[in-house]
mmCIF file of N, CA and C and ligand atoms in Angstrom:
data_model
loop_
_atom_site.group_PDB
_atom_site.id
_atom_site.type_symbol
_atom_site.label_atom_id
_atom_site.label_comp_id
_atom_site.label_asym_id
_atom_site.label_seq_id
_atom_site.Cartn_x
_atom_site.Cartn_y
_atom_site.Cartn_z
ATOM 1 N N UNK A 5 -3.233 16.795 -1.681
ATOM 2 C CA UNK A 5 -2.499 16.686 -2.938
ATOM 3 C C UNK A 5 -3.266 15.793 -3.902
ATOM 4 N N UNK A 6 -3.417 15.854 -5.342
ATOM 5 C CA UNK A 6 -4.302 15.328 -6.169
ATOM 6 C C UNK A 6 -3.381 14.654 -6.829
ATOM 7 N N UNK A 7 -3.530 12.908 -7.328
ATOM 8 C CA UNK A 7 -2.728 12.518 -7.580
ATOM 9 C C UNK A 7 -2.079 12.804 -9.033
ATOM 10 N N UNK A 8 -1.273 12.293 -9.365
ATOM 11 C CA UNK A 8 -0.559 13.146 -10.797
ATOM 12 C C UNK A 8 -1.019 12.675 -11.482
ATOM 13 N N UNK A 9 -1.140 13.327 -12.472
ATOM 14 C CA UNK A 9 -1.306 12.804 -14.206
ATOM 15 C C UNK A 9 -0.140 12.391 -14.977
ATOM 16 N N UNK A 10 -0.403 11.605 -16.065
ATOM 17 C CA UNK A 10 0.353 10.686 -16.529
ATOM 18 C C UNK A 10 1.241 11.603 -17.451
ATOM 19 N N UNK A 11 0.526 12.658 -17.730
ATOM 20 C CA UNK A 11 0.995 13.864 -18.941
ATOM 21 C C UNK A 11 1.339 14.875 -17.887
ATOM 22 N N UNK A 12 2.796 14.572 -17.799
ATOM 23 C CA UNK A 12 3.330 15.534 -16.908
ATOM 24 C C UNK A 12 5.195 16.615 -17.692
ATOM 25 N N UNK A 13 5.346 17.157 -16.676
ATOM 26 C CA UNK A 13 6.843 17.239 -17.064
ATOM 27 C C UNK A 13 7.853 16.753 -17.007
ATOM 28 N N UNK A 14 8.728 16.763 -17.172
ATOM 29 C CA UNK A 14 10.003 15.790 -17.037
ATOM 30 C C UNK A 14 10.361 15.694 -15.832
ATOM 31 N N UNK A 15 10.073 16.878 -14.882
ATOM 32 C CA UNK A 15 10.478 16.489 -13.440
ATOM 33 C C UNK A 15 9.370 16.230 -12.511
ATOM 34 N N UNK A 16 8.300 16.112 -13.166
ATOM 35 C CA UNK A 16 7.345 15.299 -12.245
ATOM 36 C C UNK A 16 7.156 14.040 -12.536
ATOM 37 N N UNK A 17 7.898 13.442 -14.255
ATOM 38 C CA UNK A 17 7.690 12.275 -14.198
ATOM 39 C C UNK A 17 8.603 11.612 -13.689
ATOM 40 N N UNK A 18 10.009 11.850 -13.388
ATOM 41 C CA UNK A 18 10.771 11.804 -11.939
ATOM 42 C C UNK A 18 9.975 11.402 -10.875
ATOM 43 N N UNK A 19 8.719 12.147 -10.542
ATOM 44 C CA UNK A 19 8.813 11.911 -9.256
ATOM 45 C C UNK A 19 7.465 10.464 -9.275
ATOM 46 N N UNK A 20 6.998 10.461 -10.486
ATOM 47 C CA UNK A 20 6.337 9.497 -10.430
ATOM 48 C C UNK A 20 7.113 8.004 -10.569
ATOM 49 N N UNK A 21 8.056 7.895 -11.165
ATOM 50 C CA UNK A 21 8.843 6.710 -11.267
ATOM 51 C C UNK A 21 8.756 6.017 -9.526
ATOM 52 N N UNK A 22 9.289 6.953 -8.698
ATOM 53 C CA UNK A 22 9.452 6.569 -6.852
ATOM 54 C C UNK A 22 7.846 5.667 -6.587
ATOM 55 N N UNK A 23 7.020 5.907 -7.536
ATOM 56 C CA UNK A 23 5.821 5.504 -7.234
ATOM 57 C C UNK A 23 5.715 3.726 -7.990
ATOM 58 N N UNK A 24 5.303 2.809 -6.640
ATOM 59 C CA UNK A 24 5.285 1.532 -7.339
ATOM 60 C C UNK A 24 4.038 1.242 -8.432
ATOM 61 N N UNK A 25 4.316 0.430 -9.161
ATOM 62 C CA UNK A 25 3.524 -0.096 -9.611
ATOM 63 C C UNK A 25 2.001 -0.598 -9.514
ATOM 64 N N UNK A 26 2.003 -1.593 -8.353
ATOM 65 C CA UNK A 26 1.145 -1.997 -7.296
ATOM 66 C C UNK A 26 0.126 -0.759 -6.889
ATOM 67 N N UNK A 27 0.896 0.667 -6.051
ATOM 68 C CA UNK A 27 -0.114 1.427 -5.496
ATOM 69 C C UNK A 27 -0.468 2.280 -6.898
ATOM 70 N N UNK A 28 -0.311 2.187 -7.771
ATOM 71 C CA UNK A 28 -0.715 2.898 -9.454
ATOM 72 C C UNK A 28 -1.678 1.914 -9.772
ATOM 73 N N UNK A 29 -1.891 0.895 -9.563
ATOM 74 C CA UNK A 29 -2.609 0.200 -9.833
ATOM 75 C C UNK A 29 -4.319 0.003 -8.783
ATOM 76 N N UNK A 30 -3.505 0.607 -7.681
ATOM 77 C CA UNK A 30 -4.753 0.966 -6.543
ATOM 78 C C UNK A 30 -4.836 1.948 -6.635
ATOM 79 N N UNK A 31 -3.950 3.110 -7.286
ATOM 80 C CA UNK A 31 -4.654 4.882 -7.235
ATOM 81 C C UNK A 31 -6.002 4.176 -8.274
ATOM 82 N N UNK A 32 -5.688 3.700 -9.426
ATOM 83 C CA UNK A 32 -6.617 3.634 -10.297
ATOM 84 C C UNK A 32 -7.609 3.259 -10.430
ATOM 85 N N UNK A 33 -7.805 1.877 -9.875
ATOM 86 C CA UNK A 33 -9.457 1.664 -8.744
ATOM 87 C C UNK A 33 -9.937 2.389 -8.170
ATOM 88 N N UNK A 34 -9.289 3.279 -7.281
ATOM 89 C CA UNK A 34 -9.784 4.274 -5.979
ATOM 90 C C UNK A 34 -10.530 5.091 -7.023
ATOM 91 N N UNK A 35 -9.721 5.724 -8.171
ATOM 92 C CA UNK A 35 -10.243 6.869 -8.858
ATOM 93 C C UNK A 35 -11.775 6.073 -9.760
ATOM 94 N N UNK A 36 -11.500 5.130 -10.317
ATOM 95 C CA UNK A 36 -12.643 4.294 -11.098
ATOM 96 C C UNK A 36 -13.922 4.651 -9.860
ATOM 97 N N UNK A 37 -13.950 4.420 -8.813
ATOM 98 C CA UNK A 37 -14.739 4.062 -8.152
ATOM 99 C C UNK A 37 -15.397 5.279 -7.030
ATOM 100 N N UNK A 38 -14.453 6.123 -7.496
ATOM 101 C CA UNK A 38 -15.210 7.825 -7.148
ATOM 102 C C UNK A 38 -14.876 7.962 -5.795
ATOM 103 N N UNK A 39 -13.630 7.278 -5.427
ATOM 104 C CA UNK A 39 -13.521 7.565 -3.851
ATOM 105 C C UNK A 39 -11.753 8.122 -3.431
ATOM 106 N N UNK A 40 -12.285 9.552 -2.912
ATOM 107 C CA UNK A 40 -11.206 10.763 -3.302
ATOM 108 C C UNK A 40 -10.238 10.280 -2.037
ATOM 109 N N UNK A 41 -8.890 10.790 -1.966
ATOM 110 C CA UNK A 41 -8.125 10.050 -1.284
ATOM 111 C C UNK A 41 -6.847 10.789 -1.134
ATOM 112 N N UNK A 42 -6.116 10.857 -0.417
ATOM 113 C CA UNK A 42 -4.523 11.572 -0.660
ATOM 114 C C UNK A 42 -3.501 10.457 0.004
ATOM 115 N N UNK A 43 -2.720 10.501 -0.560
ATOM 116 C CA UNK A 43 -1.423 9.452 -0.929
ATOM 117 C C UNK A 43 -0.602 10.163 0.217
ATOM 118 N N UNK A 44 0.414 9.119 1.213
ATOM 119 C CA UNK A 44 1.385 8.960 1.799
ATOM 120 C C UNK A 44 1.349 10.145 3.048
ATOM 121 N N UNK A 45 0.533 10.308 3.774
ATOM 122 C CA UNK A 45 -0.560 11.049 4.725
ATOM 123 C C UNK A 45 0.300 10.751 5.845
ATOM 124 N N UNK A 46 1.276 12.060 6.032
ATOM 125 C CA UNK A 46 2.111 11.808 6.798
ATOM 126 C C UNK A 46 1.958 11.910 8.626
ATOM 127 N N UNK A 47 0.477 12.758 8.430
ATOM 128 C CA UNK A 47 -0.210 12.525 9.747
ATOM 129 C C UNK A 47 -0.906 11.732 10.556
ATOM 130 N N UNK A 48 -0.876 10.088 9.829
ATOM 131 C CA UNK A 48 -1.792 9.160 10.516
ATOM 132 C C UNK A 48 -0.106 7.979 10.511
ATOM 133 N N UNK A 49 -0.761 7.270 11.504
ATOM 134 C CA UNK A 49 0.189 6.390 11.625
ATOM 135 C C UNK A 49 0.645 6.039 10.787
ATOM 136 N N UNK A 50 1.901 5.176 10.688
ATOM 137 C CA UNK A 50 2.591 4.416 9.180
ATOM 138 C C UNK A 50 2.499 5.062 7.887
ATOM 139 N N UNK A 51 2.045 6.648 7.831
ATOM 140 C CA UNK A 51 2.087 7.123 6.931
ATOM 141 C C UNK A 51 1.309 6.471 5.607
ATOM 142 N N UNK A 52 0.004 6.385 5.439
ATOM 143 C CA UNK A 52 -0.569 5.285 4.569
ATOM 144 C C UNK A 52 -0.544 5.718 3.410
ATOM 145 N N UNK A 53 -0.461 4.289 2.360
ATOM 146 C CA UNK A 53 -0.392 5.159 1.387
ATOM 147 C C UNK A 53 -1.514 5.999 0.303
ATOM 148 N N UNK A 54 -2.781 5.098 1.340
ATOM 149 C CA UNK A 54 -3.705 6.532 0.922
ATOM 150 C C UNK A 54 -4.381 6.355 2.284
ATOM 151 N N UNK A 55 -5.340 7.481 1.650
ATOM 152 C CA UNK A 55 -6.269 7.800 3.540
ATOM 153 C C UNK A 55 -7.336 8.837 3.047
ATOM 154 N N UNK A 56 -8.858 8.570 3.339
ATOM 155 C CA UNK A 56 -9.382 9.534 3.378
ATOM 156 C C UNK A 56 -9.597 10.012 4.726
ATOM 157 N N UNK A 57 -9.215 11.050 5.875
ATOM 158 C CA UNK A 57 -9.798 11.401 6.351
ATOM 159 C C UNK A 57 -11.032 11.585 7.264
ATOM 160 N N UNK A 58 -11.631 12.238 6.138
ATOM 161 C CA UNK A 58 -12.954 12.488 6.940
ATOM 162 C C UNK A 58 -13.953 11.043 6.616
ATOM 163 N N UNK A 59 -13.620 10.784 5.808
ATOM 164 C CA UNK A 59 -14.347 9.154 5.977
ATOM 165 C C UNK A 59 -14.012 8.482 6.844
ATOM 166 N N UNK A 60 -12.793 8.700 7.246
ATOM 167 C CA UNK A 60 -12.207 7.228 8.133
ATOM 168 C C UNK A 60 -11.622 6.142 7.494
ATOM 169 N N UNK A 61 -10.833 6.114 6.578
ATOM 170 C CA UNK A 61 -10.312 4.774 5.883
ATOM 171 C C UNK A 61 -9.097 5.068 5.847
ATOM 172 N N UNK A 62 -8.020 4.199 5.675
ATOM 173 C CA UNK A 62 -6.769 4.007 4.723
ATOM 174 C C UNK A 62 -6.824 2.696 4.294
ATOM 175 N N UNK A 63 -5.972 2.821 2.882
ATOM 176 C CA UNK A 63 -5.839 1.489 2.337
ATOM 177 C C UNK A 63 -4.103 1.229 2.298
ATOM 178 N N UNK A 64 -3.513 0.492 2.786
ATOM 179 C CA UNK A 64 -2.135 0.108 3.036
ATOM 180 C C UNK A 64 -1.993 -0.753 1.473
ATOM 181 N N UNK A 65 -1.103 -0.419 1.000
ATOM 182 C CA UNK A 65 0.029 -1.414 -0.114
ATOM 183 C C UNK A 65 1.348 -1.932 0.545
ATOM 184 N N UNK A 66 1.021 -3.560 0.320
ATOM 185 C CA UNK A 66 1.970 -4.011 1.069
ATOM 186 C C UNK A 66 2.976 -5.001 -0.035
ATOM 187 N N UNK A 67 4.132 -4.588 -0.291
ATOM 188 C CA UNK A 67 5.214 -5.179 -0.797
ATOM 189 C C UNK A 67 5.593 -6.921 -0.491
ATOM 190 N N UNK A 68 5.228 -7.897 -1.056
ATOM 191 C CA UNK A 68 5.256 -9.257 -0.858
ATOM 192 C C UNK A 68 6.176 -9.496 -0.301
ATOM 193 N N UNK A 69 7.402 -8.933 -0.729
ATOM 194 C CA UNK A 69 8.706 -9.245 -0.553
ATOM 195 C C UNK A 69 9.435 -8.987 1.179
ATOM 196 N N UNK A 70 8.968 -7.515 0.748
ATOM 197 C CA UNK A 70 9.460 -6.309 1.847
ATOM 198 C C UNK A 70 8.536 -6.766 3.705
ATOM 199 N N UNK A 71 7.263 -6.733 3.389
ATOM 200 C CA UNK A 71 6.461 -7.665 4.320
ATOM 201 C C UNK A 71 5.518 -8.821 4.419
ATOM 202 N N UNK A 72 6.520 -9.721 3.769
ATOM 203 C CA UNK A 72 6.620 -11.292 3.641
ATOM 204 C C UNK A 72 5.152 -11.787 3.620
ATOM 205 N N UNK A 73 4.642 -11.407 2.535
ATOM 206 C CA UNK A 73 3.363 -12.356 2.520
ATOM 207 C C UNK A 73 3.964 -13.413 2.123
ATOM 208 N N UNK A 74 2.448 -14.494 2.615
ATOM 209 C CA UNK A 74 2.579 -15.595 2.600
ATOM 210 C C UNK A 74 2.164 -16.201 0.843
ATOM 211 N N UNK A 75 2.790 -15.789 0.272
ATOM 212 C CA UNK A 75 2.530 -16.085 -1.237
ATOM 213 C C UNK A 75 3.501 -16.729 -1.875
ATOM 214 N N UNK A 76 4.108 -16.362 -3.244
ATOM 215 C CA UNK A 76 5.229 -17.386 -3.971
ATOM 216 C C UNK A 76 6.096 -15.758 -3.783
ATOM 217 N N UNK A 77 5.505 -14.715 -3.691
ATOM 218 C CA UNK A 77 6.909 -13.387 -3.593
ATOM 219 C C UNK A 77 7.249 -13.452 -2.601
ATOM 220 N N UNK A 78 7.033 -13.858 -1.309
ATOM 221 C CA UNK A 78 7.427 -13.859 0.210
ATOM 222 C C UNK A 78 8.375 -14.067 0.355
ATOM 223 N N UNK A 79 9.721 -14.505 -0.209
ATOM 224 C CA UNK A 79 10.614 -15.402 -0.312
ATOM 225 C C UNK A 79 11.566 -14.753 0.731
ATOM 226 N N UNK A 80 12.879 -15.567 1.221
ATOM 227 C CA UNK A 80 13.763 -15.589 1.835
ATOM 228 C C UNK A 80 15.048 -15.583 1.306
ATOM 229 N N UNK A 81 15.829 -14.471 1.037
ATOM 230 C CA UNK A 81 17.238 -14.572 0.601
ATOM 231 C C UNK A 81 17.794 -15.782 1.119
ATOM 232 N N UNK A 82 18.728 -16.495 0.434
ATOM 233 C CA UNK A 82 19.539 -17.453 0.331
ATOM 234 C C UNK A 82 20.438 -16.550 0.963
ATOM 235 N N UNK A 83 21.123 -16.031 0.791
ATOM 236 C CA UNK A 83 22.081 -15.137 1.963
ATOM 237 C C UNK A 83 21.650 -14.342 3.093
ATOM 238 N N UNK A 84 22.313 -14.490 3.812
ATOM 239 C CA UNK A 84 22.045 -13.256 5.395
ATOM 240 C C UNK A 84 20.488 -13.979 5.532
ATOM 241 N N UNK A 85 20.246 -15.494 5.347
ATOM 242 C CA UNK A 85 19.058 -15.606 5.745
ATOM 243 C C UNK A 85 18.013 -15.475 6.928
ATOM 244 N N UNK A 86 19.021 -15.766 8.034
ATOM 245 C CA UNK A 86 18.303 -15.042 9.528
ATOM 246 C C UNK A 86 18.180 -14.131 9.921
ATOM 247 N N UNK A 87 19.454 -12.819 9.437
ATOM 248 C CA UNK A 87 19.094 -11.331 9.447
ATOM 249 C C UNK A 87 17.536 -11.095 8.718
ATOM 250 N N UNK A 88 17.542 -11.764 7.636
ATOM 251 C CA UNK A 88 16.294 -11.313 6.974
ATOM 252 C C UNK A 88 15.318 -11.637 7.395
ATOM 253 N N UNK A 89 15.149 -12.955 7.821
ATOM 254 C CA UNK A 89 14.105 -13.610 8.832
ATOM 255 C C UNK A 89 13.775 -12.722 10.075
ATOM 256 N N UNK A 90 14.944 -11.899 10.603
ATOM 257 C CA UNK A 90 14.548 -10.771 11.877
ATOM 258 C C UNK A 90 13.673 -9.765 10.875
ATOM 259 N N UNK A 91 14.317 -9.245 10.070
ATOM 260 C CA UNK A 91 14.180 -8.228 9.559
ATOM 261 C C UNK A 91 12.638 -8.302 9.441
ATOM 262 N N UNK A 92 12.130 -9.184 8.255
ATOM 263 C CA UNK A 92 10.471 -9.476 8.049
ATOM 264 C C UNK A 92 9.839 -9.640 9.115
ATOM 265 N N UNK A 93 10.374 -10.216 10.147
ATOM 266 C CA UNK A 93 9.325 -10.456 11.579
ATOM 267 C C UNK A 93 9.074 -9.061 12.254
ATOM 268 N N UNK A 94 10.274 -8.145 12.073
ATOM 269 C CA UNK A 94 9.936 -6.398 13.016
ATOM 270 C C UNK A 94 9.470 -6.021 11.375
ATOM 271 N N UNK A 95 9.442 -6.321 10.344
ATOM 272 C CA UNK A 95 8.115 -5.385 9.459
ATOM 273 C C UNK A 95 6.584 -5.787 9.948
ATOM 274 N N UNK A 96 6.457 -7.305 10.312
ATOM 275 C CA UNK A 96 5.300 -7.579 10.156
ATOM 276 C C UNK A 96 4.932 -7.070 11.278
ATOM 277 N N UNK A 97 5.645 -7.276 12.539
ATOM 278 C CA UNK A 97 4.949 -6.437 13.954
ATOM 279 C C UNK A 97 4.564 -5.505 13.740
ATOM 280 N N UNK A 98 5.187 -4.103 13.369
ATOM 281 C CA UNK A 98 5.565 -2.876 13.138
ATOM 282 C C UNK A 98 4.220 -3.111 11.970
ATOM 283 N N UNK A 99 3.717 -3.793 11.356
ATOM 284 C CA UNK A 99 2.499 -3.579 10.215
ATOM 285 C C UNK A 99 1.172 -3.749 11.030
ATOM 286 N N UNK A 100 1.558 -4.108 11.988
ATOM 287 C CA UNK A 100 0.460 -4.808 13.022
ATOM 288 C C UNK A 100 0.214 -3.715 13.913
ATOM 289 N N UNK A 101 0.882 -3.100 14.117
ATOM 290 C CA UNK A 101 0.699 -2.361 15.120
ATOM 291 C C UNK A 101 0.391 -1.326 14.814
ATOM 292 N N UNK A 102 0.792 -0.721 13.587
ATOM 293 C CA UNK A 102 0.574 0.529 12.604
ATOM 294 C C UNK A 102 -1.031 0.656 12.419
ATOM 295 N N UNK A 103 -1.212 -0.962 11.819
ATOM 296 C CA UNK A 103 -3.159 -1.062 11.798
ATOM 297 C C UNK A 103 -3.524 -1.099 13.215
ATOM 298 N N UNK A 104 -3.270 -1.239 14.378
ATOM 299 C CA UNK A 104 -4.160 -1.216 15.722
ATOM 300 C C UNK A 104 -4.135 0.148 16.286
ATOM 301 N N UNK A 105 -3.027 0.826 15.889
ATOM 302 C CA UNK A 105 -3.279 2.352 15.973
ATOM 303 C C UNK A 105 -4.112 2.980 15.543
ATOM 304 N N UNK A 106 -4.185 3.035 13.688
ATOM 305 C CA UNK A 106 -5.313 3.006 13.001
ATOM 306 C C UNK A 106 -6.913 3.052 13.486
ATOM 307 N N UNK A 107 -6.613 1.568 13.624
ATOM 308 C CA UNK A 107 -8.241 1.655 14.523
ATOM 309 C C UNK A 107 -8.668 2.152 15.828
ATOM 310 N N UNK A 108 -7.334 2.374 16.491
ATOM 311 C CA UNK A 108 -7.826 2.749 17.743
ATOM 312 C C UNK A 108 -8.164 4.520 17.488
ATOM 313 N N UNK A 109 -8.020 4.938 16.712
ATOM 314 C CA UNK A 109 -8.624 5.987 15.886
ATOM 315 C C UNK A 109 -9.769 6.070 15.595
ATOM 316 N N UNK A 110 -10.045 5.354 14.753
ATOM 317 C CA UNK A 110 -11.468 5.265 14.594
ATOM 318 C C UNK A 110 -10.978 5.002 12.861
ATOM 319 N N UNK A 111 -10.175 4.569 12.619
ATOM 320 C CA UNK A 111 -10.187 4.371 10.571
ATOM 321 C C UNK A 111 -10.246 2.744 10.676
ATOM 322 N N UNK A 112 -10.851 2.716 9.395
ATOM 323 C CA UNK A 112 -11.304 1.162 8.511
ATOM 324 C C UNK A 112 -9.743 1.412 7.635
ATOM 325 N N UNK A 113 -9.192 0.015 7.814
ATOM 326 C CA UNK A 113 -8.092 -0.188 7.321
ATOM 327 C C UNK A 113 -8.039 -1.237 6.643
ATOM 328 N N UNK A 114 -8.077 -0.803 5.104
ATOM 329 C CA UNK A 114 -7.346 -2.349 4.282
ATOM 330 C C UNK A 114 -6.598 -2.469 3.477
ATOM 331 N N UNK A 115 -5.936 -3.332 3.776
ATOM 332 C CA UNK A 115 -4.246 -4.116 3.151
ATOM 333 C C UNK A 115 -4.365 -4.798 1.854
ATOM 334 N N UNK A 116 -3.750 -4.274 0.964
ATOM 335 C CA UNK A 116 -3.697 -4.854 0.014
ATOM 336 C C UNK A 116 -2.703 -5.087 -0.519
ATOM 337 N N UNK A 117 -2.287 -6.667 -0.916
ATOM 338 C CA UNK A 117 -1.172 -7.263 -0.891
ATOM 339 C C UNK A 117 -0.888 -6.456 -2.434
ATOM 340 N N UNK A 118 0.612 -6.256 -3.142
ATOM 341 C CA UNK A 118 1.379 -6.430 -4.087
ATOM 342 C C UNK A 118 0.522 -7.107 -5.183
ATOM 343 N N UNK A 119 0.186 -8.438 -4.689
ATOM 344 C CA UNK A 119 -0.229 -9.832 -5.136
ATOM 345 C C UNK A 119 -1.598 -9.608 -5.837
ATOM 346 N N UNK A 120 -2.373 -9.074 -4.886
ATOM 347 C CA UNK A 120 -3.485 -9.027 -5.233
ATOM 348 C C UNK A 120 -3.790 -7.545 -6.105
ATOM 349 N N UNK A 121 -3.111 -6.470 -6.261
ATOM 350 C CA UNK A 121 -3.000 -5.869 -7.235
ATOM 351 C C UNK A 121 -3.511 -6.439 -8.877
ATOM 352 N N UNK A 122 -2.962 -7.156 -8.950
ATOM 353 C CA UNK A 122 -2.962 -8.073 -10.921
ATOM 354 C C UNK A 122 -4.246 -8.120 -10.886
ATOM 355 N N UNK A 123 -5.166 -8.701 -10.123
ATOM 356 C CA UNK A 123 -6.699 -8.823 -10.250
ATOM 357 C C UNK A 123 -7.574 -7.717 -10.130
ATOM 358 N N UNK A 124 -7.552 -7.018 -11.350
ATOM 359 C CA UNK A 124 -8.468 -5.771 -11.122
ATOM 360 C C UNK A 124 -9.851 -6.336 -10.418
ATOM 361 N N UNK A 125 -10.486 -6.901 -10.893
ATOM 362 C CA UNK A 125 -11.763 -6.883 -10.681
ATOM 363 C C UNK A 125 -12.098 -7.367 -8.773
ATOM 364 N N UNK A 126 -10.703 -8.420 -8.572
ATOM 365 C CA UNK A 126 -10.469 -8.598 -7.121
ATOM 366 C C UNK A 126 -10.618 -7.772 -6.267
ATOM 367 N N UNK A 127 -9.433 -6.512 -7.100
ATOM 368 C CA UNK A 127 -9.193 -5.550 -6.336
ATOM 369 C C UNK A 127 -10.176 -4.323 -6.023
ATOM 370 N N UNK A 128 -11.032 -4.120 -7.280
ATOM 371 C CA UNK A 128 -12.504 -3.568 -6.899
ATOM 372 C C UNK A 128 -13.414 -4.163 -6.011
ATOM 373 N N UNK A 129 -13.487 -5.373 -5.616
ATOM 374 C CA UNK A 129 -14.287 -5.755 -4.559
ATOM 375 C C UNK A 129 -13.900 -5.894 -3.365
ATOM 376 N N UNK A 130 -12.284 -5.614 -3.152
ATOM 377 C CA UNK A 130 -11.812 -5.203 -2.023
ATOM 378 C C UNK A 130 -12.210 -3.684 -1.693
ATOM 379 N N UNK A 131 -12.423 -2.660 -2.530
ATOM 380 C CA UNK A 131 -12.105 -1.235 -2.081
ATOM 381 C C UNK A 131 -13.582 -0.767 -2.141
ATOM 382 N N UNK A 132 -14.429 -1.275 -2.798
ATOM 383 C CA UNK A 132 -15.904 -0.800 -3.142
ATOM 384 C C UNK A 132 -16.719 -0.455 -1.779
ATOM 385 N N UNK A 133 -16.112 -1.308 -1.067
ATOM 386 C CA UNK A 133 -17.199 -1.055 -0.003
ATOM 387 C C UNK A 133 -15.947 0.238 1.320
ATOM 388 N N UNK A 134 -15.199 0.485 0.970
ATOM 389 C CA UNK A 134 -14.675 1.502 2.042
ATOM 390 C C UNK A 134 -15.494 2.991 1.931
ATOM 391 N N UNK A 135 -16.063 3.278 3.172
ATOM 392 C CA UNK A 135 -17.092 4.551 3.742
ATOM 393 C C UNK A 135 -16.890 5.527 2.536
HETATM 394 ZN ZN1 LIG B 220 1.627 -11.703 -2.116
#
């Protein structure tokens, strides 16, 4: 699937809204940088949200919030605070284990925080070097 264009129809720009911010911000590096890719690859583990294939890579987008980086978004609801505290600890396993599958494959896997999104130029020297 080729990712969408911005000049779409009304019901594909529907379907782009479901799309965060963050991984729009990594389709757009990937594409800057000439390295072809398909989004939410429901045949490799954790479903990544991109993956080439025959190269061997995925690059994971990871939600600060959702799997608690250690940043200023990581945060902890003030309510149901120990449910949530379970909750983030089986994302982060479950993220861990998703990448050791990965590799036990044979794919180069890299994570890129929410966070580190804002820094384009960061974020090009994270992805430049994937196969
Ligand atoms: Zn973060």
């Amino acid at each position: 699937m080729q990712p969408l264009n911005a000049r779409t129809t009304s019901a594909m720009s529907k379907v782009r809204q479901v799309r965060t911010t963050p991984e729009e911000r990594v389709a757009k590096v990937l594409r800057e940088l000439g390295k072809a890719y398909r989004r939410n690859v429901r045949n490799l583990p954790g479903k990544p949200d991109f993956a080439n294939r025959s190269k061997g890579w995925v690059v994971q987008v990871h939600g600060c919030f959702w799997h608690h980086h250690d940043c200023k978004r990581g945060t902890v609801p003030v309510n149901n605070r120990e449910e949530w505290l379970v909750k983030f600890a089986a994302n982060r396993v479950r993220d861990q284990r998703v990448e050791a599958d990965l590799r036990g494959i044979g794919f180069e896997v890299v994570t890129v925080w929410e966070c580190e999104t804002r820094h384009h130029a960061a974020l090009v020297e994270r992805l430049i070097n994937l196969r």
